[in-house]
C-alpha cells in the first residue's frame, strides 16, 4: 500500500494536495481494516516533519442554519449551548477516528509508519463560510475547541488546534506543511 493512492486536491485550497482519509471511492479507513468510523477529511505532515496535520473542512454557516432548524423548539441560549456541545463532540470523534486509522495503517505498512511522525498532531478545522453567524460562532468556538481537544490528549501530543477560514488556507498550507505531488 502506498499513501500516494490517497493523494487528492484539498477542496478549499488551490493546488495543494493531502492524503484523503474519508473518500468513499478510495477509503483510507477501509485500507486500515476499519468500517466507516468518523475521521478527518485529510492528513499530511508539517514541513519540519515533526507533526501529523489533520485537516477537517466544514461549512460552518450551513451547520448553524441546519442545527437551528432542527432545534427550533429550544430558546437561543439552549440552542447555542447544545450547538457547542455537538460541534466539540463531533471533532473529538474525528480526531480519535483519524488517529485510529493512522495507527492501524502504521501497524500494517512500514512505509506509512516511516512517513508519519510519532506522537505530535495538529488539528485544523477549515471553515468554508464567512457568514456573520459563523464569524461570531468562530470567535467563541476557537478557544472552546482548543481547550476541549487539548484536554482530550496531552498538550505535548496535540500541539496545535486551529480554526482557519478557507480564505487563509493556502497561506497556512504554504507556510506549514509539505507539498505532496
PDB file of C-alpha atoms in Angstrom, residues 51-157:
ATOM      1  CA  UNK A  51       3.813  16.681  13.349  1.00  0.00           C
ATOM      2  CA  UNK A  52       0.906  14.959  11.663  1.00  0.00           C
ATOM      3  CA  UNK A  53      -1.552  17.606  10.413  1.00  0.00           C
ATOM      4  CA  UNK A  54      -5.212  16.561  10.421  1.00  0.00           C
ATOM      5  CA  UNK A  55      -7.479  18.760   8.309  1.00  0.00           C
ATOM      6  CA  UNK A  56     -11.267  18.884   8.578  1.00  0.00           C
ATOM      7  CA  UNK A  57     -13.258  21.075   6.173  1.00  0.00           C
ATOM      8  CA  UNK A  58     -16.741  22.188   7.140  1.00  0.00           C
ATOM      9  CA  UNK A  59     -19.369  24.690   6.098  1.00  0.00           C
ATOM     10  CA  UNK A  60     -19.974  26.236   9.489  1.00  0.00           C
ATOM     11  CA  UNK A  61     -22.718  28.531   8.201  1.00  0.00           C
ATOM     12  CA  UNK A  62     -24.739  25.560   6.962  1.00  0.00           C
ATOM     13  CA  UNK A  63     -24.083  23.722  10.235  1.00  0.00           C
ATOM     14  CA  UNK A  64     -25.561  26.647  12.184  1.00  0.00           C
ATOM     15  CA  UNK A  65     -28.636  27.022   9.948  1.00  0.00           C
ATOM     16  CA  UNK A  66     -29.339  23.272   9.910  1.00  0.00           C
ATOM     17  CA  UNK A  67     -28.874  22.982  13.665  1.00  0.00           C
ATOM     18  CA  UNK A  68     -31.179  25.934  14.407  1.00  0.00           C
ATOM     19  CA  UNK A  69     -33.879  24.465  12.152  1.00  0.00           C
ATOM     20  CA  UNK A  70     -33.688  21.058  13.829  1.00  0.00           C
ATOM     21  CA  UNK A  71     -33.709  22.593  17.315  1.00  0.00           C
ATOM     22  CA  UNK A  72     -36.108  25.497  16.786  1.00  0.00           C
ATOM     23  CA  UNK A  73     -38.078  24.389  19.846  1.00  0.00           C
ATOM     24  CA  UNK A  74     -35.176  25.479  22.108  1.00  0.00           C
ATOM     25  CA  UNK A  75     -34.523  29.053  23.191  1.00  0.00           C
ATOM     26  CA  UNK A  76     -31.432  30.785  21.730  1.00  0.00           C
ATOM     27  CA  UNK A  77     -29.265  30.219  24.803  1.00  0.00           C
ATOM     28  CA  UNK A  78     -30.015  26.484  24.914  1.00  0.00           C
ATOM     29  CA  UNK A  79     -29.521  26.187  21.142  1.00  0.00           C
ATOM     30  CA  UNK A  80     -26.081  27.778  21.398  1.00  0.00           C
ATOM     31  CA  UNK A  81     -25.011  25.592  24.320  1.00  0.00           C
ATOM     32  CA  UNK A  82     -26.177  22.428  22.536  1.00  0.00           C
ATOM     33  CA  UNK A  83     -24.541  23.523  19.273  1.00  0.00           C
ATOM     34  CA  UNK A  84     -21.174  23.960  21.006  1.00  0.00           C
ATOM     35  CA  UNK A  85     -21.546  20.599  22.719  1.00  0.00           C
ATOM     36  CA  UNK A  86     -22.346  18.841  19.426  1.00  0.00           C
ATOM     37  CA  UNK A  87     -19.544  20.535  17.482  1.00  0.00           C
ATOM     38  CA  UNK A  88     -16.974  19.742  20.186  1.00  0.00           C
ATOM     39  CA  UNK A  89     -18.083  16.100  20.419  1.00  0.00           C
ATOM     40  CA  UNK A  90     -18.051  15.707  16.616  1.00  0.00           C
ATOM     41  CA  UNK A  91     -14.485  16.969  16.334  1.00  0.00           C
ATOM     42  CA  UNK A  92     -13.257  14.844  19.228  1.00  0.00           C
ATOM     43  CA  UNK A  93     -14.638  11.786  17.384  1.00  0.00           C
ATOM     44  CA  UNK A  94     -12.955  12.890  14.153  1.00  0.00           C
ATOM     45  CA  UNK A  95      -9.640  13.367  15.972  1.00  0.00           C
ATOM     46  CA  UNK A  96      -9.806   9.952  17.659  1.00  0.00           C
ATOM     47  CA  UNK A  97     -11.011   8.231  14.483  1.00  0.00           C
ATOM     48  CA  UNK A  98      -8.208   9.768  12.432  1.00  0.00           C
ATOM     49  CA  UNK A  99      -5.634   8.690  14.979  1.00  0.00           C
ATOM     50  CA  UNK A 100      -7.046   5.154  14.940  1.00  0.00           C
ATOM     51  CA  UNK A 101      -6.886   4.971  11.128  1.00  0.00           C
ATOM     52  CA  UNK A 102      -3.272   6.218  11.115  1.00  0.00           C
ATOM     53  CA  UNK A 103      -2.284   3.870  13.928  1.00  0.00           C
ATOM     54  CA  UNK A 104      -3.759   0.882  12.097  1.00  0.00           C
ATOM     55  CA  UNK A 105      -2.109   1.857   8.791  1.00  0.00           C
ATOM     56  CA  UNK A 106       1.231   2.351  10.570  1.00  0.00           C
ATOM     57  CA  UNK A 107       0.995  -1.082  12.125  1.00  0.00           C
ATOM     58  CA  UNK A 108       0.113  -2.684   8.781  1.00  0.00           C
ATOM     59  CA  UNK A 109       2.546  -0.911   6.440  1.00  0.00           C
ATOM     60  CA  UNK A 110       6.126   0.105   7.236  1.00  0.00           C
ATOM     61  CA  UNK A 111       6.049   2.865   4.575  1.00  0.00           C
ATOM     62  CA  UNK A 112       3.218   4.613   6.370  1.00  0.00           C
ATOM     63  CA  UNK A 113       4.981   4.262   9.709  1.00  0.00           C
ATOM     64  CA  UNK A 114       8.184   5.691   8.251  1.00  0.00           C
ATOM     65  CA  UNK A 115       6.334   8.658   6.737  1.00  0.00           C
ATOM     66  CA  UNK A 116       4.303   9.690   9.785  1.00  0.00           C
ATOM     67  CA  UNK A 117       5.901  11.490  12.720  1.00  0.00           C
ATOM     68  CA  UNK A 118       5.179   9.943  16.105  1.00  0.00           C
ATOM     69  CA  UNK A 119       3.074  11.492  18.841  1.00  0.00           C
ATOM     70  CA  UNK A 120       2.603  15.071  17.651  1.00  0.00           C
ATOM     71  CA  UNK A 121      -0.595  16.243  15.998  1.00  0.00           C
ATOM     72  CA  UNK A 122      -2.031  19.475  14.646  1.00  0.00           C
ATOM     73  CA  UNK A 123      -5.803  19.728  14.164  1.00  0.00           C
ATOM     74  CA  UNK A 124      -7.060  22.280  11.640  1.00  0.00           C
ATOM     75  CA  UNK A 125     -10.744  22.980  11.239  1.00  0.00           C
ATOM     76  CA  UNK A 126     -11.245  24.773   7.918  1.00  0.00           C
ATOM     77  CA  UNK A 127     -14.484  26.695   7.660  1.00  0.00           C
ATOM     78  CA  UNK A 128     -15.693  27.379   4.142  1.00  0.00           C
ATOM     79  CA  UNK A 129     -18.288  30.012   5.041  1.00  0.00           C
ATOM     80  CA  UNK A 130     -17.821  33.506   6.374  1.00  0.00           C
ATOM     81  CA  UNK A 131     -21.373  34.479   7.297  1.00  0.00           C
ATOM     82  CA  UNK A 132     -21.865  36.815  10.256  1.00  0.00           C
ATOM     83  CA  UNK A 133     -23.355  33.930  12.290  1.00  0.00           C
ATOM     84  CA  UNK A 134     -20.359  31.711  11.594  1.00  0.00           C
ATOM     85  CA  UNK A 135     -17.903  34.550  12.397  1.00  0.00           C
ATOM     86  CA  UNK A 136     -19.484  35.021  15.821  1.00  0.00           C
ATOM     87  CA  UNK A 137     -19.521  31.271  16.380  1.00  0.00           C
ATOM     88  CA  UNK A 138     -15.874  31.018  15.295  1.00  0.00           C
ATOM     89  CA  UNK A 139     -14.803  33.625  17.823  1.00  0.00           C
ATOM     90  CA  UNK A 140     -16.466  31.716  20.653  1.00  0.00           C
ATOM     91  CA  UNK A 141     -15.687  28.249  19.331  1.00  0.00           C
ATOM     92  CA  UNK A 142     -11.955  28.743  18.722  1.00  0.00           C
ATOM     93  CA  UNK A 143     -10.959  28.706  22.404  1.00  0.00           C
ATOM     94  CA  UNK A 144     -13.585  26.128  23.364  1.00  0.00           C
ATOM     95  CA  UNK A 145     -12.365  23.722  20.665  1.00  0.00           C
ATOM     96  CA  UNK A 146      -8.711  24.307  21.509  1.00  0.00           C
ATOM     97  CA  UNK A 147      -9.256  23.685  25.226  1.00  0.00           C
ATOM     98  CA  UNK A 148     -11.618  20.756  24.673  1.00  0.00           C
ATOM     99  CA  UNK A 149      -9.375  18.861  22.249  1.00  0.00           C
ATOM    100  CA  UNK A 150      -6.210  19.611  24.207  1.00  0.00           C
ATOM    101  CA  UNK A 151      -7.891  18.231  27.338  1.00  0.00           C
ATOM    102  CA  UNK A 152      -8.561  15.044  25.355  1.00  0.00           C
ATOM    103  CA  UNK A 153      -4.852  14.453  24.683  1.00  0.00           C
ATOM    104  CA  UNK A 154      -1.684  15.578  26.416  1.00  0.00           C
ATOM    105  CA  UNK A 155      -0.638  19.067  25.352  1.00  0.00           C
ATOM    106  CA  UNK A 156       2.680  17.603  24.194  1.00  0.00           C
ATOM    107  CA  UNK A 157       0.772  15.340  21.801  1.00  0.00           C
TER     108      UNK A 157
END
